[in-house]
Amino acid sequence: QSALTQPASVSGSPGQSITISCTGTSTDVGTYKYVSWYQHHPDKAPKLMIYEVSNRPSGVSNRFSGSKSGNTASLTISGLQAEDEADYYCSSYTTSSTWVFGGGTKLTVL
Amino acid sequence: EVQLVESGGGLVQPGGSLRLSCVASGFTFSNSWMHWVRQAPGKGPVWVARINTDGSTTNYADSVKGRFTISRDNAKNTLYLQMNSLRADDAALYYCARSGGSAIDFWGQGTLVTVSS
């Protein structure tokens, strides 16, 4: 199972919006709604930000939103804040009953 | 408060074995599917294995199938990963993680495995 494809880095200024893409195939992202997004600050455990493509767990800011079209999922962060600077990973369930992650995107808040 | 605390990582020679443990608290462990996920430095996470609530169903990544075994002891609220025939490319931070049904919803802090002679 190949990793999902994410851009290596994105950046934006405080207050702006950014979108991170996550491209898979018809055996993962394209088939299932089980796409998740995680925020990972250095030396901390990854944190679930979005599940089932577009749902936010309790406590996650509504500045975070998710969507999917075909084999590509997207995470949008609006109203960028300094604390949003982190690595972001997408994940999807697959037709092989396994899970696959993206290579990660480093978000820099300028 | 949900807590997952991994242990058992360390330095092992190629071909060696290691058993990782993960003690869970703050939720009903016996009701949760559990996962192991690993992450090498500078790389994205890689899913390793998962186990159902009573241990009767397991799934593995192709890269570890036949070498790693995931198991659990619900009486001890503990998840395990037995790793045999370790290779250099198995070196990573290994995370224990809880399944929230449709997503991995909580991760531990990880335990570091180094494979080197």
mmCIF file with all atom_site columns, N, CA and C in Angstrom, chain A residues 45-105:
data_model
loop_
_atom_site.group_PDB
_atom_site.id
_atom_site.type_symbol
_atom_site.label_atom_id
_atom_site.label_alt_id
_atom_site.label_comp_id
_atom_site.label_asym_id
_atom_site.label_entity_id
_atom_site.label_seq_id
_atom_site.pdbx_PDB_ins_code
_atom_site.Cartn_x
_atom_site.Cartn_y
_atom_site.Cartn_z
_atom_site.occupancy
_atom_site.B_iso_or_equiv
_atom_site.pdbx_formal_charge
_atom_site.auth_seq_id
_atom_site.auth_comp_id
_atom_site.auth_asym_id
_atom_site.auth_atom_id
_atom_site.pdbx_PDB_model_num
ATOM 1   N N  . ALA A 1 45  ? 2.048   13.933 21.002 1.00 0.00 ? 45  ALA A N  1
ATOM 2   C CA . ALA A 1 45  ? 1.313   12.900 20.282 1.00 0.00 ? 45  ALA A CA 1
ATOM 3   C C  . ALA A 1 45  ? 0.474   13.543 19.188 1.00 0.00 ? 45  ALA A C  1
ATOM 4   N N  . PRO A 1 46  ? 0.341   12.884 18.053 1.00 0.00 ? 46  PRO A N  1
ATOM 5   C CA . PRO A 1 46  ? -0.549  13.406 17.017 1.00 0.00 ? 46  PRO A CA 1
ATOM 6   C C  . PRO A 1 46  ? -1.964  13.572 17.565 1.00 0.00 ? 46  PRO A C  1
ATOM 7   N N  . LYS A 1 47  ? -2.672  14.570 17.031 1.00 0.00 ? 47  LYS A N  1
ATOM 8   C CA . LYS A 1 47  ? -4.031  14.880 17.502 1.00 0.00 ? 47  LYS A CA 1
ATOM 9   C C  . LYS A 1 47  ? -5.010  14.809 16.339 1.00 0.00 ? 47  LYS A C  1
ATOM 10  N N  . LEU A 1 48  ? -6.097  14.088 16.544 1.00 0.00 ? 48  LEU A N  1
ATOM 11  C CA . LEU A 1 48  ? -7.136  13.970 15.521 1.00 0.00 ? 48  LEU A CA 1
ATOM 12  C C  . LEU A 1 48  ? -7.853  15.305 15.350 1.00 0.00 ? 48  LEU A C  1
ATOM 13  N N  . MET A 1 49  ? -7.885  15.803 14.121 1.00 0.00 ? 49  MET A N  1
ATOM 14  C CA . MET A 1 49  ? -8.532  17.088 13.840 1.00 0.00 ? 49  MET A CA 1
ATOM 15  C C  . MET A 1 49  ? -9.810  16.933 13.018 1.00 0.00 ? 49  MET A C  1
ATOM 16  N N  . ILE A 1 50  ? -9.820  15.938 12.118 1.00 0.00 ? 50  ILE A N  1
ATOM 17  C CA . ILE A 1 50  ? -10.963 15.683 11.251 1.00 0.00 ? 50  ILE A CA 1
ATOM 18  C C  . ILE A 1 50  ? -11.107 14.167 11.098 1.00 0.00 ? 50  ILE A C  1
ATOM 19  N N  . TYR A 1 51  ? -12.346 13.668 11.154 1.00 0.00 ? 51  TYR A N  1
ATOM 20  C CA . TYR A 1 51  ? -12.598 12.266 10.861 1.00 0.00 ? 51  TYR A CA 1
ATOM 21  C C  . TYR A 1 51  ? -13.764 12.144 9.901  1.00 0.00 ? 51  TYR A C  1
ATOM 22  N N  . GLU A 1 52  ? -13.855 11.009 9.241  1.00 0.00 ? 52  GLU A N  1
ATOM 23  C CA . GLU A 1 52  ? -14.905 10.777 8.242  1.00 0.00 ? 52  GLU A CA 1
ATOM 24  C C  . GLU A 1 52  ? -15.026 11.975 7.285  1.00 0.00 ? 52  GLU A C  1
ATOM 25  N N  . VAL A 1 53  ? -13.897 12.346 6.746  1.00 0.00 ? 53  VAL A N  1
ATOM 26  C CA . VAL A 1 53  ? -13.750 13.384 5.706  1.00 0.00 ? 53  VAL A CA 1
ATOM 27  C C  . VAL A 1 53  ? -13.937 14.807 6.226  1.00 0.00 ? 53  VAL A C  1
ATOM 28  N N  . SER A 1 54  ? -15.026 15.029 6.994  1.00 0.00 ? 54  SER A N  1
ATOM 29  C CA . SER A 1 54  ? -15.365 16.425 7.291  1.00 0.00 ? 54  SER A CA 1
ATOM 30  C C  . SER A 1 54  ? -15.878 16.658 8.712  1.00 0.00 ? 54  SER A C  1
ATOM 31  N N  . ASN A 1 55  ? -15.795 15.667 9.565  1.00 0.00 ? 55  ASN A N  1
ATOM 32  C CA . ASN A 1 55  ? -16.315 15.814 10.926 1.00 0.00 ? 55  ASN A CA 1
ATOM 33  C C  . ASN A 1 55  ? -15.206 16.229 11.891 1.00 0.00 ? 55  ASN A C  1
ATOM 34  N N  . ARG A 1 56  ? -15.537 17.157 12.790 1.00 0.00 ? 56  ARG A N  1
ATOM 35  C CA . ARG A 1 56  ? -14.572 17.608 13.797 1.00 0.00 ? 56  ARG A CA 1
ATOM 36  C C  . ARG A 1 56  ? -14.871 16.954 15.145 1.00 0.00 ? 56  ARG A C  1
ATOM 37  N N  . PRO A 1 57  ? -13.851 16.387 15.788 1.00 0.00 ? 57  PRO A N  1
ATOM 38  C CA . PRO A 1 57  ? -14.071 15.897 17.156 1.00 0.00 ? 57  PRO A CA 1
ATOM 39  C C  . PRO A 1 57  ? -14.390 17.061 18.090 1.00 0.00 ? 57  PRO A C  1
ATOM 40  N N  . SER A 1 58  ? -15.014 16.725 19.195 1.00 0.00 ? 58  SER A N  1
ATOM 41  C CA . SER A 1 58  ? -15.309 17.743 20.191 1.00 0.00 ? 58  SER A CA 1
ATOM 42  C C  . SER A 1 58  ? -14.030 18.450 20.622 1.00 0.00 ? 58  SER A C  1
ATOM 43  N N  . GLY A 1 59  ? -14.087 19.765 20.670 1.00 0.00 ? 59  GLY A N  1
ATOM 44  C CA . GLY A 1 59  ? -12.938 20.536 21.128 1.00 0.00 ? 59  GLY A CA 1
ATOM 45  C C  . GLY A 1 59  ? -12.039 21.061 20.025 1.00 0.00 ? 59  GLY A C  1
ATOM 46  N N  . VAL A 1 60  ? -12.222 20.572 18.811 1.00 0.00 ? 60  VAL A N  1
ATOM 47  C CA . VAL A 1 60  ? -11.415 21.074 17.696 1.00 0.00 ? 60  VAL A CA 1
ATOM 48  C C  . VAL A 1 60  ? -12.075 22.316 17.106 1.00 0.00 ? 60  VAL A C  1
ATOM 49  N N  . SER A 1 61  ? -11.284 23.316 16.872 1.00 0.00 ? 61  SER A N  1
ATOM 50  C CA . SER A 1 61  ? -11.791 24.592 16.372 1.00 0.00 ? 61  SER A CA 1
ATOM 51  C C  . SER A 1 61  ? -12.509 24.440 15.032 1.00 0.00 ? 61  SER A C  1
ATOM 52  N N  . ASN A 1 62  ? -13.571 25.218 14.842 1.00 0.00 ? 62  ASN A N  1
ATOM 53  C CA . ASN A 1 62  ? -14.291 25.184 13.568 1.00 0.00 ? 62  ASN A CA 1
ATOM 54  C C  . ASN A 1 62  ? -13.519 25.903 12.458 1.00 0.00 ? 62  ASN A C  1
ATOM 55  N N  . ARG A 1 63  ? -12.312 26.360 12.761 1.00 0.00 ? 63  ARG A N  1
ATOM 56  C CA . ARG A 1 63  ? -11.443 26.885 11.704 1.00 0.00 ? 63  ARG A CA 1
ATOM 57  C C  . ARG A 1 63  ? -10.877 25.758 10.842 1.00 0.00 ? 63  ARG A C  1
ATOM 58  N N  . PHE A 1 64  ? -11.012 24.538 11.336 1.00 0.00 ? 64  PHE A N  1
ATOM 59  C CA . PHE A 1 64  ? -10.534 23.359 10.605 1.00 0.00 ? 64  PHE A CA 1
ATOM 60  C C  . PHE A 1 64  ? -11.716 22.692 9.902  1.00 0.00 ? 64  PHE A C  1
ATOM 61  N N  . SER A 1 65  ? -11.567 22.442 8.618  1.00 0.00 ? 65  SER A N  1
ATOM 62  C CA . SER A 1 65  ? -12.621 21.782 7.873  1.00 0.00 ? 65  SER A CA 1
ATOM 63  C C  . SER A 1 65  ? -12.023 20.831 6.852  1.00 0.00 ? 65  SER A C  1
ATOM 64  N N  . GLY A 1 66  ? -12.799 19.814 6.489  1.00 0.00 ? 66  GLY A N  1
ATOM 65  C CA . GLY A 1 66  ? -12.315 18.811 5.546  1.00 0.00 ? 66  GLY A CA 1
ATOM 66  C C  . GLY A 1 66  ? -13.323 18.562 4.442  1.00 0.00 ? 66  GLY A C  1
ATOM 67  N N  . SER A 1 67  ? -12.817 18.074 3.318  1.00 0.00 ? 67  SER A N  1
ATOM 68  C CA . SER A 1 67  ? -13.667 17.733 2.193  1.00 0.00 ? 67  SER A CA 1
ATOM 69  C C  . SER A 1 67  ? -12.989 16.651 1.366  1.00 0.00 ? 67  SER A C  1
ATOM 70  N N  . LYS A 1 68  ? -13.740 16.132 0.396  1.00 0.00 ? 68  LYS A N  1
ATOM 71  C CA . LYS A 1 68  ? -13.183 15.099 -0.473 1.00 0.00 ? 68  LYS A CA 1
ATOM 72  C C  . LYS A 1 68  ? -13.839 15.177 -1.838 1.00 0.00 ? 68  LYS A C  1
ATOM 73  N N  . SER A 1 69  ? -13.037 14.957 -2.865 1.00 0.00 ? 69  SER A N  1
ATOM 74  C CA . SER A 1 69  ? -13.544 14.858 -4.224 1.00 0.00 ? 69  SER A CA 1
ATOM 75  C C  . SER A 1 69  ? -12.760 13.777 -4.931 1.00 0.00 ? 69  SER A C  1
ATOM 76  N N  . GLY A 1 70  ? -13.454 12.718 -5.312 1.00 0.00 ? 70  GLY A N  1
ATOM 77  C CA . GLY A 1 70  ? -12.774 11.603 -5.968 1.00 0.00 ? 70  GLY A CA 1
ATOM 78  C C  . GLY A 1 70  ? -11.711 10.994 -5.074 1.00 0.00 ? 70  GLY A C  1
ATOM 79  N N  . ASN A 1 71  ? -10.490 10.913 -5.592 1.00 0.00 ? 71  ASN A N  1
ATOM 80  C CA . ASN A 1 71  ? -9.397  10.298 -4.836 1.00 0.00 ? 71  ASN A CA 1
ATOM 81  C C  . ASN A 1 71  ? -8.607  11.299 -4.002 1.00 0.00 ? 71  ASN A C  1
ATOM 82  N N  . THR A 1 72  ? -9.078  12.544 -3.919 1.00 0.00 ? 72  THR A N  1
ATOM 83  C CA . THR A 1 72  ? -8.342  13.582 -3.192 1.00 0.00 ? 72  THR A CA 1
ATOM 84  C C  . THR A 1 72  ? -9.181  14.180 -2.071 1.00 0.00 ? 72  THR A C  1
ATOM 85  N N  . ALA A 1 73  ? -8.588  14.168 -0.886 1.00 0.00 ? 73  ALA A N  1
ATOM 86  C CA . ALA A 1 73  ? -9.181  14.811 0.278  1.00 0.00 ? 73  ALA A CA 1
ATOM 87  C C  . ALA A 1 73  ? -8.420  16.105 0.554  1.00 0.00 ? 73  ALA A C  1
ATOM 88  N N  . SER A 1 74  ? -9.079  17.008 1.249  1.00 0.00 ? 74  SER A N  1
ATOM 89  C CA . SER A 1 74  ? -8.449  18.291 1.550  1.00 0.00 ? 74  SER A CA 1
ATOM 90  C C  . SER A 1 74  ? -8.764  18.734 2.970  1.00 0.00 ? 74  SER A C  1
ATOM 91  N N  . LEU A 1 75  ? -7.775  19.379 3.573  1.00 0.00 ? 75  LEU A N  1
ATOM 92  C CA . LEU A 1 75  ? -7.936  20.004 4.885  1.00 0.00 ? 75  LEU A CA 1
ATOM 93  C C  . LEU A 1 75  ? -7.757  21.500 4.693  1.00 0.00 ? 75  LEU A C  1
ATOM 94  N N  . THR A 1 76  ? -8.720  22.269 5.148  1.00 0.00 ? 76  THR A N  1
ATOM 95  C CA . THR A 1 76  ? -8.623  23.719 5.078  1.00 0.00 ? 76  THR A CA 1
ATOM 96  C C  . THR A 1 76  ? -8.568  24.287 6.490  1.00 0.00 ? 76  THR A C  1
ATOM 97  N N  . ILE A 1 77  ? -7.623  25.179 6.693  1.00 0.00 ? 77  ILE A N  1
ATOM 98  C CA . ILE A 1 77  ? -7.517  25.895 7.970  1.00 0.00 ? 77  ILE A CA 1
ATOM 99  C C  . ILE A 1 77  ? -7.745  27.367 7.666  1.00 0.00 ? 77  ILE A C  1
ATOM 100 N N  . SER A 1 78  ? -8.765  27.918 8.273  1.00 0.00 ? 78  SER A N  1
ATOM 101 C CA . SER A 1 78  ? -9.058  29.338 8.048  1.00 0.00 ? 78  SER A CA 1
ATOM 102 C C  . SER A 1 78  ? -8.607  30.152 9.250  1.00 0.00 ? 78  SER A C  1
ATOM 103 N N  . GLY A 1 79  ? -8.428  31.443 9.038  1.00 0.00 ? 79  GLY A N  1
ATOM 104 C CA . GLY A 1 79  ? -8.013  32.305 10.134 1.00 0.00 ? 79  GLY A CA 1
ATOM 105 C C  . GLY A 1 79  ? -6.745  31.800 10.802 1.00 0.00 ? 79  GLY A C  1
ATOM 106 N N  . LEU A 1 80  ? -5.723  31.533 10.018 1.00 0.00 ? 80  LEU A N  1
ATOM 107 C CA . LEU A 1 80  ? -4.482  30.940 10.525 1.00 0.00 ? 80  LEU A CA 1
ATOM 108 C C  . LEU A 1 80  ? -3.982  31.627 11.786 1.00 0.00 ? 80  LEU A C  1
ATOM 109 N N  . GLN A 1 81  ? -3.533  30.793 12.738 1.00 0.00 ? 81  GLN A N  1
ATOM 110 C CA . GLN A 1 81  ? -2.954  31.295 13.974 1.00 0.00 ? 81  GLN A CA 1
ATOM 111 C C  . GLN A 1 81  ? -1.574  30.678 14.151 1.00 0.00 ? 81  GLN A C  1
ATOM 112 N N  . ALA A 1 82  ? -0.747  31.346 14.922 1.00 0.00 ? 82  ALA A N  1
ATOM 113 C CA . ALA A 1 82  ? 0.616   30.856 15.128 1.00 0.00 ? 82  ALA A CA 1
ATOM 114 C C  . ALA A 1 82  ? 0.626   29.430 15.662 1.00 0.00 ? 82  ALA A C  1
ATOM 115 N N  . GLU A 1 83  ? -0.325  29.107 16.514 1.00 0.00 ? 83  GLU A N  1
ATOM 116 C CA . GLU A 1 83  ? -0.385  27.776 17.129 1.00 0.00 ? 83  GLU A CA 1
ATOM 117 C C  . GLU A 1 83  ? -0.737  26.683 16.128 1.00 0.00 ? 83  GLU A C  1
ATOM 118 N N  . ASP A 1 84  ? -1.181  27.062 14.929 1.00 0.00 ? 84  ASP A N  1
ATOM 119 C CA . ASP A 1 84  ? -1.502  26.061 13.912 1.00 0.00 ? 84  ASP A CA 1
ATOM 120 C C  . ASP A 1 84  ? -0.240  25.510 13.248 1.00 0.00 ? 84  ASP A C  1
ATOM 121 N N  . GLU A 1 85  ? 0.885   26.163 13.466 1.00 0.00 ? 85  GLU A N  1
ATOM 122 C CA . GLU A 1 85  ? 2.135   25.694 12.857 1.00 0.00 ? 85  GLU A CA 1
ATOM 123 C C  . GLU A 1 85  ? 2.483   24.311 13.401 1.00 0.00 ? 85  GLU A C  1
ATOM 124 N N  . ALA A 1 86  ? 2.534   23.339 12.493 1.00 0.00 ? 86  ALA A N  1
ATOM 125 C CA . ALA A 1 86  ? 2.723   21.932 12.878 1.00 0.00 ? 86  ALA A CA 1
ATOM 126 C C  . ALA A 1 86  ? 2.818   21.104 11.605 1.00 0.00 ? 86  ALA A C  1
ATOM 127 N N  . ASP A 1 87  ? 3.036   19.817 11.798 1.00 0.00 ? 87  ASP A N  1
ATOM 128 C CA . ASP A 1 87  ? 2.925   18.870 10.692 1.00 0.00 ? 87  ASP A CA 1
ATOM 129 C C  . ASP A 1 87  ? 1.501   18.329 10.651 1.00 0.00 ? 87  ASP A C  1
ATOM 130 N N  . TYR A 1 88  ? 0.992   18.118 9.446  1.00 0.00 ? 88  TYR A N  1
ATOM 131 C CA . TYR A 1 88  ? -0.362  17.586 9.269  1.00 0.00 ? 88  TYR A CA 1
ATOM 132 C C  . TYR A 1 88  ? -0.301  16.332 8.417  1.00 0.00 ? 88  TYR A C  1
ATOM 133 N N  . TYR A 1 89  ? -1.009  15.305 8.870  1.00 0.00 ? 89  TYR A N  1
ATOM 134 C CA . TYR A 1 89  ? -1.043  14.035 8.159  1.00 0.00 ? 89  TYR A CA 1
ATOM 135 C C  . TYR A 1 89  ? -2.483  13.649 7.854  1.00 0.00 ? 89  TYR A C  1
ATOM 136 N N  . CYS A 1 90  ? -2.702  13.097 6.665  1.00 0.00 ? 90  CYS A N  1
ATOM 137 C CA . CYS A 1 90  ? -3.996  12.519 6.361  1.00 0.00 ? 90  CYS A CA 1
ATOM 138 C C  . CYS A 1 90  ? -3.887  11.005 6.485  1.00 0.00 ? 90  CYS A C  1
ATOM 139 N N  . SER A 1 91  ? -5.032  10.367 6.581  1.00 0.00 ? 91  SER A N  1
ATOM 140 C CA . SER A 1 91  ? -5.066  8.915  6.705  1.00 0.00 ? 91  SER A CA 1
ATOM 141 C C  . SER A 1 91  ? -6.362  8.404  6.096  1.00 0.00 ? 91  SER A C  1
ATOM 142 N N  . SER A 1 92  ? -6.333  7.192  5.575  1.00 0.00 ? 92  SER A N  1
ATOM 143 C CA . SER A 1 92  ? -7.533  6.587  5.006  1.00 0.00 ? 92  SER A CA 1
ATOM 144 C C  . SER A 1 92  ? -7.553  5.090  5.270  1.00 0.00 ? 92  SER A C  1
ATOM 145 N N  . TYR A 1 93  ? -8.739  4.567  5.417  1.00 0.00 ? 93  TYR A N  1
ATOM 146 C CA . TYR A 1 93  ? -8.923  3.120  5.449  1.00 0.00 ? 93  TYR A CA 1
ATOM 147 C C  . TYR A 1 93  ? -8.778  2.615  4.013  1.00 0.00 ? 93  TYR A C  1
ATOM 148 N N  . THR A 1 94  ? -8.410  1.345  3.851  1.00 0.00 ? 94  THR A N  1
ATOM 149 C CA . THR A 1 94  ? -8.204  0.820  2.503  1.00 0.00 ? 94  THR A CA 1
ATOM 150 C C  . THR A 1 94  ? -9.022  -0.443 2.258  1.00 0.00 ? 94  THR A C  1
ATOM 151 N N  . THR A 1 95  ? -9.095  -0.820 1.007  1.00 0.00 ? 95  THR A N  1
ATOM 152 C CA . THR A 1 95  ? -9.838  -2.019 0.627  1.00 0.00 ? 95  THR A CA 1
ATOM 153 C C  . THR A 1 95  ? -9.147  -3.295 1.101  1.00 0.00 ? 95  THR A C  1
ATOM 154 N N  . SER A 1 96  ? -7.939  -3.189 1.591  1.00 0.00 ? 96  SER A N  1
ATOM 155 C CA . SER A 1 96  ? -7.221  -4.346 2.141  1.00 0.00 ? 96  SER A CA 1
ATOM 156 C C  . SER A 1 96  ? -7.410  -4.487 3.645  1.00 0.00 ? 96  SER A C  1
ATOM 157 N N  . SER A 1 97  ? -8.348  -3.708 4.206  1.00 0.00 ? 97  SER A N  1
ATOM 158 C CA . SER A 1 97  ? -8.590  -3.709 5.657  1.00 0.00 ? 97  SER A CA 1
ATOM 159 C C  . SER A 1 97  ? -7.374  -3.220 6.418  1.00 0.00 ? 97  SER A C  1
ATOM 160 N N  . THR A 1 98  ? -6.646  -2.314 5.827  1.00 0.00 ? 98  THR A N  1
ATOM 161 C CA . THR A 1 98  ? -5.492  -1.685 6.485  1.00 0.00 ? 98  THR A CA 1
ATOM 162 C C  . THR A 1 98  ? -5.711  -0.169 6.463  1.00 0.00 ? 98  THR A C  1
ATOM 163 N N  . TRP A 1 99  ? -4.792  0.543  7.063  1.00 0.00 ? 99  TRP A N  1
ATOM 164 C CA . TRP A 1 99  ? -4.843  1.996  7.058  1.00 0.00 ? 99  TRP A CA 1
ATOM 165 C C  . TRP A 1 99  ? -3.578  2.522  6.369  1.00 0.00 ? 99  TRP A C  1
ATOM 166 N N  . VAL A 1 100 ? -3.713  3.643  5.713  1.00 0.00 ? 100 VAL A N  1
ATOM 167 C CA . VAL A 1 100 ? -2.571  4.258  5.051  1.00 0.00 ? 100 VAL A CA 1
ATOM 168 C C  . VAL A 1 100 ? -2.536  5.739  5.423  1.00 0.00 ? 100 VAL A C  1
ATOM 169 N N  . PHE A 1 101 ? -1.315  6.230  5.608  1.00 0.00 ? 101 PHE A N  1
ATOM 170 C CA . PHE A 1 101 ? -1.114  7.636  5.962  1.00 0.00 ? 101 PHE A CA 1
ATOM 171 C C  . PHE A 1 101 ? -0.439  8.384  4.811  1.00 0.00 ? 101 PHE A C  1
ATOM 172 N N  . GLY A 1 102 ? -0.548  9.698  4.873  1.00 0.00 ? 102 GLY A N  1
ATOM 173 C CA . GLY A 1 102 ? 0.191   10.548 3.961  1.00 0.00 ? 102 GLY A CA 1
ATOM 174 C C  . GLY A 1 102 ? 1.599   10.798 4.483  1.00 0.00 ? 102 GLY A C  1
ATOM 175 N N  . GLY A 1 103 ? 2.445   11.338 3.617  1.00 0.00 ? 103 GLY A N  1
ATOM 176 C CA . GLY A 1 103 ? 3.816   11.612 4.009  1.00 0.00 ? 103 GLY A CA 1
ATOM 177 C C  . GLY A 1 103 ? 3.969   12.831 4.896  1.00 0.00 ? 103 GLY A C  1
ATOM 178 N N  . GLY A 1 104 ? 2.914   13.618 5.015  1.00 0.00 ? 104 GLY A N  1
ATOM 179 C CA . GLY A 1 104 ? 2.935   14.760 5.919  1.00 0.00 ? 104 GLY A CA 1
ATOM 180 C C  . GLY A 1 104 ? 3.181   16.077 5.220  1.00 0.00 ? 104 GLY A C  1
ATOM 181 N N  . THR A 1 105 ? 2.590   17.130 5.758  1.00 0.00 ? 105 THR A N  1
ATOM 182 C CA . THR A 1 105 ? 2.760   18.487 5.258  1.00 0.00 ? 105 THR A CA 1
ATOM 183 C C  . THR A 1 105 ? 3.157   19.388 6.413  1.00 0.00 ? 105 THR A C  1
#
